[in-house]
Amino acid sequence: MAHVLEVYDLEKNFGGVVAAHNINVTVDEGETIGIIGANGAGKTTFVNMVTGYLPPSGGRIEFLGKSVVGLHPRDVTKRGLCRSFQVPQVFLSESIFDNMLVAYGIAERSGLGLFTPIHTDERAARVDAHLKRYQIEDYRDVAASALPQGVRKLLDIAMATVRNPKLIMLDEPTSGISVEEKFGLMDIIMEALRQEDTTVMFIEHDMEIVERFVDRVWAFYQGEIICDAPTAEAMVDEKVREFVIGQEYHPAHLEGGAHA
Amino acid sequence: MDFELLLVILVDGLVYSSYLFLVAVGLTVIFGVQKVLNVTHGAFYSFGAYLTAYLIGLWINDAEGGAFELLAFSLAVILIGSVFLGIVLGVLIERGLLKFLYTRDEHIVVLATFAGFLVLEDVILLIWGTDPYLAFRPLELMGSSEITGLIFDNYTFTMIGLSFLVAFVLWYGLNRTQFGKVLLAVIFDREVSMAMGINVTKIFLITFMIGTFLGALGGAYHAPIISVQPGIGVEVIVLAFAVVVIGGMGSIPGALIGAIVVGLSRAAAVHLYPELELFVIYAIMALVLIFRPEGLFAPIQARKI
Amino acid sequence: MTRLFDKTFWGLTIGLVALFALNFLLEEWMRSIGLQSLSRGCVAIGLLVLWRTGLVSFGHALFFGFGAYTVAMLQIIGVNDIILLLIGGCATAGLLALVLGFLLRQYRAIFFALLNMAFSMILYGVLAKVEALGSTDGIGINQVSFFGFVPSDDSYRPTLFIFAVIFAYIAAVGSHWYLKSTLGLMTMAVRENEIRVEYLGYSAEKAIHIKYVLSGVLAGMGGVIMALTIGHVDPDSMVYWTVSGDFVFITILAGTGNVGATFIGALVYELLRTYAFEFAPEIWQLILGGSLLLIIMFLPDGLWSIRSEWRNRRALAAAKSGDAPAGE
Ligand SMILES: Nc1ncnc2c1ncn2[C@@H]1O[C@H](COP(=O)(O)OP(=O)(O)OP(=O)(O)O)[C@@H](O)[C@H]1O
Ligand SMILES: [Mg+2]
C-alpha cells in the first residue's frame, strides 16, 4: 500500500493558541479525505503546514516518502503536492485565460524557457482544454475580479492543478456558494480531478457534501484529530457529533433505516 | 577623545536633533493617522520659514523697543503665523487633494503629495520671489553663550526646549484627552472606528491641520537661524523622511529618538569625520531599514489575516 | 501575442528609422532634448518593469548616477570608446543592483521606495565629498570615440544621437520581449498575488530580484547617455532624490501599458520642462506638479486602463448570454 502523505506527531502553537496537537495521519493513493471541524479548529493551519506555508512547531511530514518540512511552498508544489485556498488566490485583474497562461508558463518552464514568449499556440490549447475540464471556458476572457464566486473557486482549483499534482488539498471548495449549486460545483471538481488521477483531500463544513464525496473523514477539534474513520462511521461517532456536526444532524445513509 | 570635543558634539547634536524633531514630528503625526507619507510637508516648512522671515523683516528687524517685547512679538508672529498656515494649507491639501486619494495605493499618494510639493514650492516663489530673506533680530536679541571656547546662539537652545514642549503636548494630547483616545482608535483600525460611529473624515482633517501646523512651526522657528531662500524645503523633507523612517513611521517617541540618533551622529561626523556628514544620516536610515524595517518604534497594528 | 514581431516592435522600429532620418533635420537644441528624452526614457522603462511588479523606487538616481559616474571614472583611466563606456556603465549599475537586490527583494510598498531612496542619498553623500570626482561641482566628460571612429566636431552630436537611438532601441525592444516572456509576465503575477506565484512553483523574491537588476542596468544605460549628452556629471543633477522623482514622474506620465509610450512620456516631460523653464521660469515646477496631479487624478493607470475595462465588460456580457454552467 503506497502512502501518499504521512504525518507524525505534528504540533503547532501560535503564542498560547494550540492550532495543531499530536496529529498522526496517513493518506493512501486514490482515497478521498474529508477534513471537518468547527471554525478555528486548525484545518487551514494543517494545510498550511503540509504545503510549507507555515513551519510546524514539531513533528514530521512526509510526502511520497520524503520529508517536506522546511521546504518552501514552491518546492512542495514542484514535488506534486498542491492546494487551493479558502479565499481564491488568483490574479484578480487578469482574465481567466491569462491566469491559466501564467500558471502553465511557470509550471512548464525550463531554464532559458523563462525568456521565451509565454503565449504559444500549444500552450493556449492546453489552457483551453483545462478550462473545459472545469467548465469555465465561457468566462475565458473575463477578469478574475469580475467573476461569480463559483467560477473564481474553480479557477483557483484549476490553477492548482496545472502541474497535475499527485495530491491536492482543497480548502473549503464550496464556501460562499449557495446550497443549490454546491453539488454541481463538487461534481465538476471531482470529475476533473479523477481525470487527472489526483488524490484529493478537502476541507468542508457541509456534511451532505462530505457524505457524498468522501471515503474517510478527519474531524478536527481544537487542533487535535478526534476521529479518523470511514465516512459512515465518523458521522455517527459520539465525539464528532458532540464537537463538530451537532446531534441534530442525520446522516444520509441512516435516513432510510430510520424510516423503516 | 577629549572632553571638550565630546561636549561640543553633544550640544551641537542636541540642537540639530531638536531641529530635526520639529521638522519630522508633523510628518510622523500625519503618517500615523492617515498612513500618508506627505511630501508637501517640505513645503509647509518653507511656508512657515518664509512667512516668519517676511513678517519679522517687516516688523521686527529694524524695530525699536525693549528686547523682551520684541522677542515676545517675534514669538507671537511665529505661533500665529504657523497656526494660520496650519489651517489654510491643511484644509487646502487635505480637502483639495488627499481626500480623493485615500483609496489609492500608498505610493500613488506619495507621488501626488510630491506633485503638490512642486506646486507649493512655486507658489512660494510667486509670493516671495527668489531673493533670500533674513530674520536675524530674535537671534541677536537673545545673545550667545560660550561653551568650551565655542560660541553658541542662545536662540538655538530654546529650540531644544520647544522640541520637548511639543513632544510633551503631543504625548499628553494623545494619551490623556478624549480626542487622543478617539485618535488612537482610528490609528489602530480605521474601519472599526468608522463602524463605531467615529467621524473619521473630521479626524483626518484635524490631524492634518495639526501636522501642517507642526511643519510650518518647524520652518517658522528655524527662520531666524537660516537664510530663507528657495530650495530649503527640498533638503528638509528628505531629512525628515530619514528621521521618521529611523524612528518608525507614525510613532512620536520614534521621531524623538530618530531625531536624537541622527542629530548626534551627524554632529559626531561633522566634528570627527567631516566628509561623512551627509552619508552618515542615510547610512543609519539604511541600516535601520535593513535590521528593523518597521523602524525603531513601530506602532502596534491591528492583525489583518 | 505569440509573435515577437508585433505592433509594439514595429512601432519602435519605425521610431528608430524616423529618428535616424530626423537626425539630419534637427537643430542642436532639439537633438539635446531628444538625447535627454532617450536617456530618461531608458530609466523609465526600468521603473515601468518595477511598477508592473507593484514596486516603486524613489531612488533609481542611484543607478543612473552610478552609470554616469562610471563614464567619468573610465575616462580618468583612459577608456574612451562609447561601447566600452556603455558596457561599463550598465555593468557597474547592474552589479550594484544585483548586490542590493538581495536585500531589497524582501521589501515592498513604501519600505522598498524609501530604502532605495536611502541608498541613493548615501551615494549622493559620498559623491559630494569625493574630491577626485569633483565633489559637488562634478567633473567634465570628454568627447568619445565610436568603435574607434572619431567624428569631426560638426558631426559629433549627430553621431552621438545615432548611437543613443540605437541603444535606446535595443533597450526598448529587449524589455518589450522580456515583458512578454514567462519571466516578464511574472511582473504582473507578483504584483497581483505573491502567494499564488509561490504555489505555482516560483519564488516571488527571485522574480523581483531579476527585475530589479534589469531596472538597474537600464538606469545605468540612461546615466551613460546623459553623461555623454551633457558632457558633465555632478551629484545634484545625477543622484539627488529629486532626480529619482523625475523618473517616477515620467513613468506615471507615460503610463505603464507600453514600453514605447515611455519615450513619448520622457519627451513630453522634457518639452514641458524646457518650455516651462523658458517661458515661465517662476512656475515651471508648478506646471510640472500640476500636470502630474491631473494625471494621477484623472488617468490613474494611463489610457490602458480604459481599454481593458471596456474589454472586460464585453467579455462578461458575452459569457452571460451563453449558458454558463458554473453558477453565479
Ligand atoms: N498566522 C496565524 N497567526 C496566529 N494565529 C493563527 C494564525 N493562523 C491561524 N491562527 C489561529 O489558529 C487557530 C486555527 O486556525 P485555522 O485557520 O487553522 O482554523 P480553521 O479550522 O481553518 O477555521 P475556519 O473553518 O474558520 O477556516 C485559530 O485560533 C486561529 O486564530
Ligand atoms: Mg480555514
mmCIF file with all atom_site columns, N, CA, C and O in Angstrom, chain A residues 195-212:
data_model
loop_
_atom_site.group_PDB
_atom_site.id
_atom_site.type_symbol
_atom_site.label_atom_id
_atom_site.label_alt_id
_atom_site.label_comp_id
_atom_site.label_asym_id
_atom_site.label_entity_id
_atom_site.label_seq_id
_atom_site.pdbx_PDB_ins_code
_atom_site.Cartn_x
_atom_site.Cartn_y
_atom_site.Cartn_z
_atom_site.occupancy
_atom_site.B_iso_or_equiv
_atom_site.pdbx_formal_charge
_atom_site.auth_seq_id
_atom_site.auth_comp_id
_atom_site.auth_asym_id
_atom_site.auth_atom_id
_atom_site.pdbx_PDB_model_num
ATOM 1  N N  . GLN A 1 195 ? -10.110 12.618 -13.607 1.00 0.00 ? 195 GLN A N  1
ATOM 2  C CA . GLN A 1 195 ? -9.430  12.523 -14.906 1.00 0.00 ? 195 GLN A CA 1
ATOM 3  C C  . GLN A 1 195 ? -7.935  12.736 -14.753 1.00 0.00 ? 195 GLN A C  1
ATOM 4  O O  . GLN A 1 195 ? -7.133  12.173 -15.485 1.00 0.00 ? 195 GLN A O  1
ATOM 5  N N  . GLU A 1 196 ? -7.574  13.617 -13.819 1.00 0.00 ? 196 GLU A N  1
ATOM 6  C CA . GLU A 1 196 ? -6.155  13.920 -13.656 1.00 0.00 ? 196 GLU A CA 1
ATOM 7  C C  . GLU A 1 196 ? -5.476  12.926 -12.726 1.00 0.00 ? 196 GLU A C  1
ATOM 8  O O  . GLU A 1 196 ? -4.283  13.028 -12.454 1.00 0.00 ? 196 GLU A O  1
ATOM 9  N N  . ASP A 1 197 ? -6.273  11.966 -12.180 1.00 0.00 ? 197 ASP A N  1
ATOM 10 C CA . ASP A 1 197 ? -5.701  10.917 -11.355 1.00 0.00 ? 197 ASP A CA 1
ATOM 11 C C  . ASP A 1 197 ? -5.044  11.453 -10.092 1.00 0.00 ? 197 ASP A C  1
ATOM 12 O O  . ASP A 1 197 ? -3.946  11.073 -9.730  1.00 0.00 ? 197 ASP A O  1
ATOM 13 N N  . THR A 1 198 ? -5.730  12.387 -9.462  1.00 0.00 ? 198 THR A N  1
ATOM 14 C CA . THR A 1 198 ? -5.171  13.049 -8.298  1.00 0.00 ? 198 THR A CA 1
ATOM 15 C C  . THR A 1 198 ? -5.862  12.564 -7.027  1.00 0.00 ? 198 THR A C  1
ATOM 16 O O  . THR A 1 198 ? -7.075  12.397 -7.006  1.00 0.00 ? 198 THR A O  1
ATOM 17 N N  . THR A 1 199 ? -5.064  12.324 -5.998  1.00 0.00 ? 199 THR A N  1
ATOM 18 C CA . THR A 1 199 ? -5.644  12.015 -4.700  1.00 0.00 ? 199 THR A CA 1
ATOM 19 C C  . THR A 1 199 ? -6.121  13.321 -4.062  1.00 0.00 ? 199 THR A C  1
ATOM 20 O O  . THR A 1 199 ? -5.425  14.323 -4.112  1.00 0.00 ? 199 THR A O  1
ATOM 21 N N  . VAL A 1 200 ? -7.321  13.285 -3.485  1.00 0.00 ? 200 VAL A N  1
ATOM 22 C CA . VAL A 1 200 ? -7.940  14.543 -3.049  1.00 0.00 ? 200 VAL A CA 1
ATOM 23 C C  . VAL A 1 200 ? -8.185  14.551 -1.539  1.00 0.00 ? 200 VAL A C  1
ATOM 24 O O  . VAL A 1 200 ? -8.628  13.560 -0.953  1.00 0.00 ? 200 VAL A O  1
ATOM 25 N N  . MET A 1 201 ? -7.875  15.686 -0.922  1.00 0.00 ? 201 MET A N  1
ATOM 26 C CA . MET A 1 201 ? -8.327  15.934 0.447   1.00 0.00 ? 201 MET A CA 1
ATOM 27 C C  . MET A 1 201 ? -9.039  17.265 0.399   1.00 0.00 ? 201 MET A C  1
ATOM 28 O O  . MET A 1 201 ? -8.550  18.184 -0.234  1.00 0.00 ? 201 MET A O  1
ATOM 29 N N  . PHE A 1 202 ? -10.206 17.362 1.051   1.00 0.00 ? 202 PHE A N  1
ATOM 30 C CA . PHE A 1 202 ? -10.774 18.709 1.102   1.00 0.00 ? 202 PHE A CA 1
ATOM 31 C C  . PHE A 1 202 ? -11.418 19.023 2.439   1.00 0.00 ? 202 PHE A C  1
ATOM 32 O O  . PHE A 1 202 ? -11.909 18.147 3.142   1.00 0.00 ? 202 PHE A O  1
ATOM 33 N N  . ILE A 1 203 ? -11.360 20.297 2.776   1.00 0.00 ? 203 ILE A N  1
ATOM 34 C CA . ILE A 1 203 ? -11.978 20.792 3.994   1.00 0.00 ? 203 ILE A CA 1
ATOM 35 C C  . ILE A 1 203 ? -13.409 21.174 3.656   1.00 0.00 ? 203 ILE A C  1
ATOM 36 O O  . ILE A 1 203 ? -13.656 21.799 2.624   1.00 0.00 ? 203 ILE A O  1
ATOM 37 N N  . GLU A 1 204 ? -14.349 20.786 4.501   1.00 0.00 ? 204 GLU A N  1
ATOM 38 C CA . GLU A 1 204 ? -15.741 21.052 4.151   1.00 0.00 ? 204 GLU A CA 1
ATOM 39 C C  . GLU A 1 204 ? -16.583 21.196 5.414   1.00 0.00 ? 204 GLU A C  1
ATOM 40 O O  . GLU A 1 204 ? -16.389 20.473 6.388   1.00 0.00 ? 204 GLU A O  1
ATOM 41 N N  . HIS A 1 205 ? -17.506 22.142 5.373   1.00 0.00 ? 205 HIS A N  1
ATOM 42 C CA . HIS A 1 205 ? -18.409 22.313 6.518   1.00 0.00 ? 205 HIS A CA 1
ATOM 43 C C  . HIS A 1 205 ? -19.758 21.635 6.282   1.00 0.00 ? 205 HIS A C  1
ATOM 44 O O  . HIS A 1 205 ? -20.505 21.392 7.216   1.00 0.00 ? 205 HIS A O  1
ATOM 45 N N  . ASP A 1 206 ? -20.062 21.355 5.031   1.00 0.00 ? 206 ASP A N  1
ATOM 46 C CA . ASP A 1 206 ? -21.373 20.788 4.705   1.00 0.00 ? 206 ASP A CA 1
ATOM 47 C C  . ASP A 1 206 ? -21.303 19.253 4.719   1.00 0.00 ? 206 ASP A C  1
ATOM 48 O O  . ASP A 1 206 ? -20.647 18.636 3.886   1.00 0.00 ? 206 ASP A O  1
ATOM 49 N N  . MET A 1 207 ? -22.006 18.629 5.682   1.00 0.00 ? 207 MET A N  1
ATOM 50 C CA . MET A 1 207 ? -21.879 17.178 5.866   1.00 0.00 ? 207 MET A CA 1
ATOM 51 C C  . MET A 1 207 ? -22.489 16.383 4.721   1.00 0.00 ? 207 MET A C  1
ATOM 52 O O  . MET A 1 207 ? -22.095 15.255 4.458   1.00 0.00 ? 207 MET A O  1
ATOM 53 N N  . GLU A 1 208 ? -23.462 16.968 4.041   1.00 0.00 ? 208 GLU A N  1
ATOM 54 C CA . GLU A 1 208 ? -24.041 16.234 2.915   1.00 0.00 ? 208 GLU A CA 1
ATOM 55 C C  . GLU A 1 208 ? -23.006 16.084 1.803   1.00 0.00 ? 208 GLU A C  1
ATOM 56 O O  . GLU A 1 208 ? -22.912 15.036 1.163   1.00 0.00 ? 208 GLU A O  1
ATOM 57 N N  . ILE A 1 209 ? -22.239 17.134 1.600   1.00 0.00 ? 209 ILE A N  1
ATOM 58 C CA . ILE A 1 209 ? -21.148 17.046 0.616   1.00 0.00 ? 209 ILE A CA 1
ATOM 59 C C  . ILE A 1 209 ? -20.148 15.986 1.066   1.00 0.00 ? 209 ILE A C  1
ATOM 60 O O  . ILE A 1 209 ? -19.704 15.140 0.277   1.00 0.00 ? 209 ILE A O  1
ATOM 61 N N  . VAL A 1 210 ? -19.792 16.040 2.336   1.00 0.00 ? 210 VAL A N  1
ATOM 62 C CA . VAL A 1 210 ? -18.813 15.093 2.859   1.00 0.00 ? 210 VAL A CA 1
ATOM 63 C C  . VAL A 1 210 ? -19.291 13.672 2.617   1.00 0.00 ? 210 VAL A C  1
ATOM 64 O O  . VAL A 1 210 ? -18.564 12.815 2.100   1.00 0.00 ? 210 VAL A O  1
ATOM 65 N N  . GLU A 1 211 ? -20.540 13.410 2.969   1.00 0.00 ? 211 GLU A N  1
ATOM 66 C CA . GLU A 1 211 ? -21.050 12.042 2.821   1.00 0.00 ? 211 GLU A CA 1
ATOM 67 C C  . GLU A 1 211 ? -21.069 11.590 1.379   1.00 0.00 ? 211 GLU A C  1
ATOM 68 O O  . GLU A 1 211 ? -20.839 10.434 1.070   1.00 0.00 ? 211 GLU A O  1
ATOM 69 N N  . ARG A 1 212 ? -21.322 12.509 0.501   1.00 0.00 ? 212 ARG A N  1
ATOM 70 C CA . ARG A 1 212 ? -21.452 12.128 -0.900  1.00 0.00 ? 212 ARG A CA 1
ATOM 71 C C  . ARG A 1 212 ? -20.095 11.849 -1.549  1.00 0.00 ? 212 ARG A C  1
ATOM 72 O O  . ARG A 1 212 ? -19.957 10.945 -2.359  1.00 0.00 ? 212 ARG A O  1
#
